[in-house]
mmCIF file of C-alpha atoms in Angstrom:
data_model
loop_
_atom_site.group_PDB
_atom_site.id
_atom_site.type_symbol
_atom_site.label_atom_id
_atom_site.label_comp_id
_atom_site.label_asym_id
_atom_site.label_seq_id
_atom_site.Cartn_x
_atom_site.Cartn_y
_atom_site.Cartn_z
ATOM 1 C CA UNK A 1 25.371 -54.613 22.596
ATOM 2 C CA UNK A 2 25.415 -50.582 22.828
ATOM 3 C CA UNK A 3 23.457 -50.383 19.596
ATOM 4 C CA UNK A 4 20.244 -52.196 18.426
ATOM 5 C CA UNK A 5 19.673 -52.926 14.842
ATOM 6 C CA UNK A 6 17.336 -51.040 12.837
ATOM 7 C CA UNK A 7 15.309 -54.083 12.658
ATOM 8 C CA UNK A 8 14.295 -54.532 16.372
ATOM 9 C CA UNK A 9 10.766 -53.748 17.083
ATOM 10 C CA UNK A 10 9.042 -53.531 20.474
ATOM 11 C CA UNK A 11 5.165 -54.674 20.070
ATOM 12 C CA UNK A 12 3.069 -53.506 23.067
ATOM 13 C CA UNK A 13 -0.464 -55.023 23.797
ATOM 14 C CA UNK A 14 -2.488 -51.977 25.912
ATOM 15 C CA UNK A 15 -6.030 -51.504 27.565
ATOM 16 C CA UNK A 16 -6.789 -48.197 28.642
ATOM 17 C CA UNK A 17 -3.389 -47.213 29.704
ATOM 18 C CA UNK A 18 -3.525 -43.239 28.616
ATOM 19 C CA UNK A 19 -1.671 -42.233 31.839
ATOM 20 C CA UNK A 20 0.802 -43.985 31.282
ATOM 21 C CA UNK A 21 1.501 -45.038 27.918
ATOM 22 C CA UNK A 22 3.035 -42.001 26.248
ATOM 23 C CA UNK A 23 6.228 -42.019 29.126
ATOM 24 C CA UNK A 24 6.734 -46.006 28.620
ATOM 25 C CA UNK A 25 6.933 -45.486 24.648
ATOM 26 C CA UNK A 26 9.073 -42.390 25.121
ATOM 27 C CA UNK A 27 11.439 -44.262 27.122
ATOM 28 C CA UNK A 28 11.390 -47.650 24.623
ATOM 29 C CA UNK A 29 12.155 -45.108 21.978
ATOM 30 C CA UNK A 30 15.295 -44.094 23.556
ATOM 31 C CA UNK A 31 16.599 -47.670 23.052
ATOM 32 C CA UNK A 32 14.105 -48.488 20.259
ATOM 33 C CA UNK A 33 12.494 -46.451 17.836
ATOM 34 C CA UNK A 34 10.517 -48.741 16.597
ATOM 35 C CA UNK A 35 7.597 -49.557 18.330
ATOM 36 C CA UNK A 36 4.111 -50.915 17.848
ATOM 37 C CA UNK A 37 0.905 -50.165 20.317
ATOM 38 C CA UNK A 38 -1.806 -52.549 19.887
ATOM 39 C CA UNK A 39 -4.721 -50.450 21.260
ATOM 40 C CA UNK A 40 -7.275 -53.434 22.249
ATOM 41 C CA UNK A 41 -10.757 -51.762 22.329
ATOM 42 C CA UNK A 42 -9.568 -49.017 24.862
ATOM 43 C CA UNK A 43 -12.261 -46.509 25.747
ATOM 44 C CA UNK A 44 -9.535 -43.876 26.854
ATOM 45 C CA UNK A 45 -6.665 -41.752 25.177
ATOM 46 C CA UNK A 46 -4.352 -44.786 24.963
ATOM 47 C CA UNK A 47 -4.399 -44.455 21.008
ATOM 48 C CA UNK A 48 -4.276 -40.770 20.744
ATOM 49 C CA UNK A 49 -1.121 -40.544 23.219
ATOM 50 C CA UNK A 50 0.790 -43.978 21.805
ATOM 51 C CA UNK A 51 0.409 -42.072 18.132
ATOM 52 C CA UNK A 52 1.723 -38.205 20.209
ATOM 53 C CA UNK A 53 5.193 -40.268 21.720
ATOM 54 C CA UNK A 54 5.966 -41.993 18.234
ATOM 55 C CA UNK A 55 4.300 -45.417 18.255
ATOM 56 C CA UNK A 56 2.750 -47.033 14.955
ATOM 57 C CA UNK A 57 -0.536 -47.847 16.471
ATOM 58 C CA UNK A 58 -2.981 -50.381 15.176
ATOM 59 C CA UNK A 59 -6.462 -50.805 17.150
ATOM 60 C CA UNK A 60 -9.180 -53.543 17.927
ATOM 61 C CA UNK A 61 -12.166 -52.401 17.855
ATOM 62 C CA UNK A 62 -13.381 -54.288 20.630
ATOM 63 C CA UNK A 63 -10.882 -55.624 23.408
ATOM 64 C CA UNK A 64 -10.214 -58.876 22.435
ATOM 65 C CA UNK A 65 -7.424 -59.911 25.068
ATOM 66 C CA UNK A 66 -4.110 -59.475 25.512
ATOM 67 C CA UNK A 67 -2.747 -62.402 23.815
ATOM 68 C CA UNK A 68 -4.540 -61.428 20.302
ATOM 69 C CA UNK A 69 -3.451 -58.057 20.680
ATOM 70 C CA UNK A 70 0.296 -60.011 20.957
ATOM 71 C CA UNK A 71 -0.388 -61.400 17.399
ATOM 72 C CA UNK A 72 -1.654 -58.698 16.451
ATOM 73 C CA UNK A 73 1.474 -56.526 17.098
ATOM 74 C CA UNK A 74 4.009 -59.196 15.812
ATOM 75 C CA UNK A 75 2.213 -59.770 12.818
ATOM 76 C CA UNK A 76 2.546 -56.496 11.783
ATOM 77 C CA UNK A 77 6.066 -56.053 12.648
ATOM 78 C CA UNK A 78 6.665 -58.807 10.766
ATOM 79 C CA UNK A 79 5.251 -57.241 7.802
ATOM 80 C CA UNK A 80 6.991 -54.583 8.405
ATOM 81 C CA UNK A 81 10.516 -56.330 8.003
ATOM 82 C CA UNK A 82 11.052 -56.645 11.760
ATOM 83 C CA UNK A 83 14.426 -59.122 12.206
ATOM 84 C CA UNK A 84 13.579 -59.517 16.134
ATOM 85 C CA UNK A 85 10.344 -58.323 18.144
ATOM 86 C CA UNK A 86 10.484 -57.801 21.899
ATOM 87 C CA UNK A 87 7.030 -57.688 24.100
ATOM 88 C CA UNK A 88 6.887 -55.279 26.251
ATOM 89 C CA UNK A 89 3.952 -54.272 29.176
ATOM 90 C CA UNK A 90 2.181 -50.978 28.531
ATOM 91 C CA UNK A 91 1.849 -50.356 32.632
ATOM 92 C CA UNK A 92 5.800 -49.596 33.415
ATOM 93 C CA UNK A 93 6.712 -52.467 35.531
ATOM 94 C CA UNK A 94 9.399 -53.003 32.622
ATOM 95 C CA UNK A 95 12.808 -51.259 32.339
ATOM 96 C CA UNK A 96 13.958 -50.685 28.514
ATOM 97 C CA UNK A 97 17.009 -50.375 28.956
ATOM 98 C CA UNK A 98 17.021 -54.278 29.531
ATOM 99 C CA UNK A 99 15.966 -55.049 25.980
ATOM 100 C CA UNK A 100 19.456 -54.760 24.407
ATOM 101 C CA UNK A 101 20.209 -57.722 27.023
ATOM 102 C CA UNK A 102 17.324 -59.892 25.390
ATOM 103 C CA UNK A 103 18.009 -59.293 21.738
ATOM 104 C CA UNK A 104 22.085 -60.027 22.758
ATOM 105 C CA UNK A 105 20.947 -63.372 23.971
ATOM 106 C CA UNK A 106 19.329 -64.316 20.944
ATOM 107 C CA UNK A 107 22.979 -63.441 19.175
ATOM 108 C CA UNK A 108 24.127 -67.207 20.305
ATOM 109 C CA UNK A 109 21.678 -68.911 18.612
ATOM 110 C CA UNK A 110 18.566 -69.050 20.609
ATOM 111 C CA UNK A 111 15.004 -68.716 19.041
ATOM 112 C CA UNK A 112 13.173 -66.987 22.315
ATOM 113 C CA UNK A 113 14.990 -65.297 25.108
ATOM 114 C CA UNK A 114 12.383 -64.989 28.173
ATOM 115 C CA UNK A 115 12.551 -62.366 30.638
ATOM 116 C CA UNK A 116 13.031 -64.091 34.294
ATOM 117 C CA UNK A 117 12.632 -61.587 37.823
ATOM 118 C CA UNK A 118 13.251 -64.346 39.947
ATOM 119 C CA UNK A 119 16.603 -64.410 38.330
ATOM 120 C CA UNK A 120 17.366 -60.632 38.217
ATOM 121 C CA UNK A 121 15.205 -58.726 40.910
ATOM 122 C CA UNK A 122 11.798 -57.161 41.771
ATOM 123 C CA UNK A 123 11.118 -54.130 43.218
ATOM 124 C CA UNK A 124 7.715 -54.009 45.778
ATOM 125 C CA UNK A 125 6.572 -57.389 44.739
ATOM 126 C CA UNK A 126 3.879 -58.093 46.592
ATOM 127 C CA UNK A 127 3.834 -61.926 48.398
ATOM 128 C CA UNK A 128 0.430 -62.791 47.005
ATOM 129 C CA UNK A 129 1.786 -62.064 43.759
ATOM 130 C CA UNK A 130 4.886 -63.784 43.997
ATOM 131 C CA UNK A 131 3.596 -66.875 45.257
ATOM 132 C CA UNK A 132 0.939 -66.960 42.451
ATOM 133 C CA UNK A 133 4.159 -66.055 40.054
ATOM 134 C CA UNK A 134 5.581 -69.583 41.561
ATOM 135 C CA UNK A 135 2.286 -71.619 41.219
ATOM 136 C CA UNK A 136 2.157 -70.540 37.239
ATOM 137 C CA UNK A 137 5.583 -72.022 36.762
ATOM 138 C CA UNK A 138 4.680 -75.133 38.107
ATOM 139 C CA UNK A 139 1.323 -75.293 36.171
ATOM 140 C CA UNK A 140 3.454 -74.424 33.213
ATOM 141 C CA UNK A 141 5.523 -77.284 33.820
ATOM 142 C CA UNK A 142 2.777 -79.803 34.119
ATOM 143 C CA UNK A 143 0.983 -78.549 30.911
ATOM 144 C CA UNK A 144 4.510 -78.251 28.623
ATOM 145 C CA UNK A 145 7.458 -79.506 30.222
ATOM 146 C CA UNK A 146 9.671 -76.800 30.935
ATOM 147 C CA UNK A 147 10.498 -75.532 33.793
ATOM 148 C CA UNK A 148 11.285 -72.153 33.779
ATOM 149 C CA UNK A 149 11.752 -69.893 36.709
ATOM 150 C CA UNK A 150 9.439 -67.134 35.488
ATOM 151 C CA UNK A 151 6.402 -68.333 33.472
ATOM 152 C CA UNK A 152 4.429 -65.359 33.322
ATOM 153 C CA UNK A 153 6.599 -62.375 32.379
ATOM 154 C CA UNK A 154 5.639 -60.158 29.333
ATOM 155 C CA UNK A 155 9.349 -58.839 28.210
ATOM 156 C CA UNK A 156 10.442 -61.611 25.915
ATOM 157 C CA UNK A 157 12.570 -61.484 22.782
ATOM 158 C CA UNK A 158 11.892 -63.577 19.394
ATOM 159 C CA UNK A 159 13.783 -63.844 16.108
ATOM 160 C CA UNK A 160 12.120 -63.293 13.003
ATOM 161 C CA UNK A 161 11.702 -67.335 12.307
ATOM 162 C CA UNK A 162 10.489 -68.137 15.779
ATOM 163 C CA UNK A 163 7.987 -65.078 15.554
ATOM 164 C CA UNK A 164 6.364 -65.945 12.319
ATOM 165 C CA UNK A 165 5.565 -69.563 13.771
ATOM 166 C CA UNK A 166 4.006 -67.887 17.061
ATOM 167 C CA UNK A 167 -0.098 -68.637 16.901
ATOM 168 C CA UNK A 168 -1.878 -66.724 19.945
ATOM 169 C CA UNK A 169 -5.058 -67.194 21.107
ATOM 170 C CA UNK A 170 -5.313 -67.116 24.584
ATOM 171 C CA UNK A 171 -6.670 -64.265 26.351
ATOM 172 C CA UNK A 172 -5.676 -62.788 30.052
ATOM 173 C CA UNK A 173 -3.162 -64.652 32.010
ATOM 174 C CA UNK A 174 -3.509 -68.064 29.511
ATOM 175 C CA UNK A 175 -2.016 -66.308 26.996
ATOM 176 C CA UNK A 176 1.435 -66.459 29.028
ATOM 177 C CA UNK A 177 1.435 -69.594 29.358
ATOM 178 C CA UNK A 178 0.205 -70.561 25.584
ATOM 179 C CA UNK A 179 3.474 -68.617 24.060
ATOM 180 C CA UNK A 180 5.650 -71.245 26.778
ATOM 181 C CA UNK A 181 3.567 -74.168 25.360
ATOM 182 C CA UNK A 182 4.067 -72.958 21.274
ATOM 183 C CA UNK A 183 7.798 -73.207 22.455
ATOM 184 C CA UNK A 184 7.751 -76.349 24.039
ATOM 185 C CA UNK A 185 5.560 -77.342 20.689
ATOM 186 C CA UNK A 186 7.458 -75.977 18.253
ATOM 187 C CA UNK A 187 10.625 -77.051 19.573
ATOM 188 C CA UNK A 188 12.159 -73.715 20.184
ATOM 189 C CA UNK A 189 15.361 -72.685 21.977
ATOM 190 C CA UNK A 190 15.271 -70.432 24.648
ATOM 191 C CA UNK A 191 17.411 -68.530 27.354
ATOM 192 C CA UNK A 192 16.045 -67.162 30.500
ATOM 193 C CA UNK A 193 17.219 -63.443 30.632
ATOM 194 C CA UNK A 194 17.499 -61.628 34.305
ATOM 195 C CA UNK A 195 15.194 -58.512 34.471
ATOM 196 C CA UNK A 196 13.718 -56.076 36.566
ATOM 197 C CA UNK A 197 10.198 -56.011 37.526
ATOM 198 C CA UNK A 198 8.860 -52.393 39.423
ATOM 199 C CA UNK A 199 5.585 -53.003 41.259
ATOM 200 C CA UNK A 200 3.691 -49.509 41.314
ATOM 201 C CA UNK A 201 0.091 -48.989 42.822
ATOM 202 C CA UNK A 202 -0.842 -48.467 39.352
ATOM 203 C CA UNK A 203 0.661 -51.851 37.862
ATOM 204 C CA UNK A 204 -0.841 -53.765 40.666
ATOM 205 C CA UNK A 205 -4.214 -52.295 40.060
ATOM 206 C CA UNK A 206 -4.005 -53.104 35.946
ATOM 207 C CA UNK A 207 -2.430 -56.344 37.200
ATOM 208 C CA UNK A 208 -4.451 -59.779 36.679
ATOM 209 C CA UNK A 209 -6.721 -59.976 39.795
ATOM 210 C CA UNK A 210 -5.853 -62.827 42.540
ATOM 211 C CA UNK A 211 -8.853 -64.931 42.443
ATOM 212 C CA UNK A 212 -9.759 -64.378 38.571
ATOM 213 C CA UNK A 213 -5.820 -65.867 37.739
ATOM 214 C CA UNK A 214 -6.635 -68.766 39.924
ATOM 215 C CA UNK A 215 -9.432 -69.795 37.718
ATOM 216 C CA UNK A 216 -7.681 -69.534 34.737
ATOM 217 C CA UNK A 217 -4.831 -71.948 36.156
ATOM 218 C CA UNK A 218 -6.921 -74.400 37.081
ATOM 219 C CA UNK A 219 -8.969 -73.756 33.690
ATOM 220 C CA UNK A 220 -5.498 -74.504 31.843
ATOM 221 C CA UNK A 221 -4.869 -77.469 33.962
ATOM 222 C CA UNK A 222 -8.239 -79.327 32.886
ATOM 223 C CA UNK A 223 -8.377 -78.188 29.237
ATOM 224 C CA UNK A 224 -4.641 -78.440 28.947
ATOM 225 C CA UNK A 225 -2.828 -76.003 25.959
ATOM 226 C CA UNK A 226 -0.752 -78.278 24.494
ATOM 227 C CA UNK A 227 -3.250 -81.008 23.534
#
């Protein structure tokens, strides 16, 4: 697929990501034009410079975590007429040019296509990371039942149905894994797209911390989403 339709939007969830927002929405543009920045209760330029590279921006006043700045985003594409919405982070790690690939899988009749680096590549993962990465999936797995080989990655693909049923919650690193139960839940079908993930000094630094995403897995595993 060389040419996206009209209809795709991109909805980014970003905290304080000024230096490096406007680049990641100029390049999105290039394959998307239309894209939405969720500015959760950022303190920096991150509105001012989403709004300068060409994003329709809607803020929180106060940060209210990175999965209600998700439903945020897709809500208002929705309203907006959006036929397919792609997630996409606000701190680079992503490539664009891999989001005609996820709205292409969706073409065979698939509800959710998930972005997967274990699958397609990484590029300065670090080990901690990847073996946290791997402990997600299988907490994942416990709590909803599929096992997918990349539980935690924020460039998914939805169709216009499956979007409009999506209710998130969760903030931080839960809400990753809420949007895997809601597909479990809702009985959704998905494809596991191969993508790229770039590790940068900056991404790592925005990243989840070690020892706070341990206590939110074993948070998940006692409360349990999908109850």
């Amino acid at each position: 697929m060389n040419n996206l339709p009209d209809s795709v939007f991109v909805v980014i969830p970003a905290l304080n990501e000024a230096t490096v927002v406007g680049d990641v929405i100029e390049q999105v543009r290039r394959v998307c034009p239309n894209v939405v920045l969720v500015n959760d209760g950022s303190t920096d330029e991150t509105a001012l410079r989403a709004r300068l590279a060409g994003a329709k921006v809607i803020s929180h006043a106060i940060n209210l975590g990175q999965g209600a700045a998700l439903q945020t985003g897709i809500t208002y594409a929705l309203r907006l007429g959006a036929s397919h919405i792609v997630t996409f982070d606000a701190d680079g790690q992503h490539d664009p040019k891999q989001i005609p690939a996820m709205i292409e899988s969706l073409q065979s009749g698939a509800d959710a296509a998930l972005g997967t680096r274990f699958k397609g590549s990484t590029i300065d993962m670090p080990m901690s990371r990847r073996l946290l990465l791997q402990a997600a999936c299988w907490v994942n797995f416990a709590l909803t039942g599929l096992h997918l080989s990349d539980a935690h990655n924020g460039l998914r693909a939805f169709t216009r149905s499956a979007a409009e049923r999506l209710r998130l919650r969760q903030a931080g690193m839960a809400h990753a894994t809420e949007i895997v139960a809601q597909v479990a839940r809702l009985q959704l079908k998905y494809v596991e797209v191969p993508v790229t993930i770039r590790y940068t000094a900056y991404s790592l630094a925005k990243g989840q911390k070690l020892s706070n995403s341990v206590h939110i897995l074993v948070d998940l595993l006692l409360k349990g989403l999908t109850r």
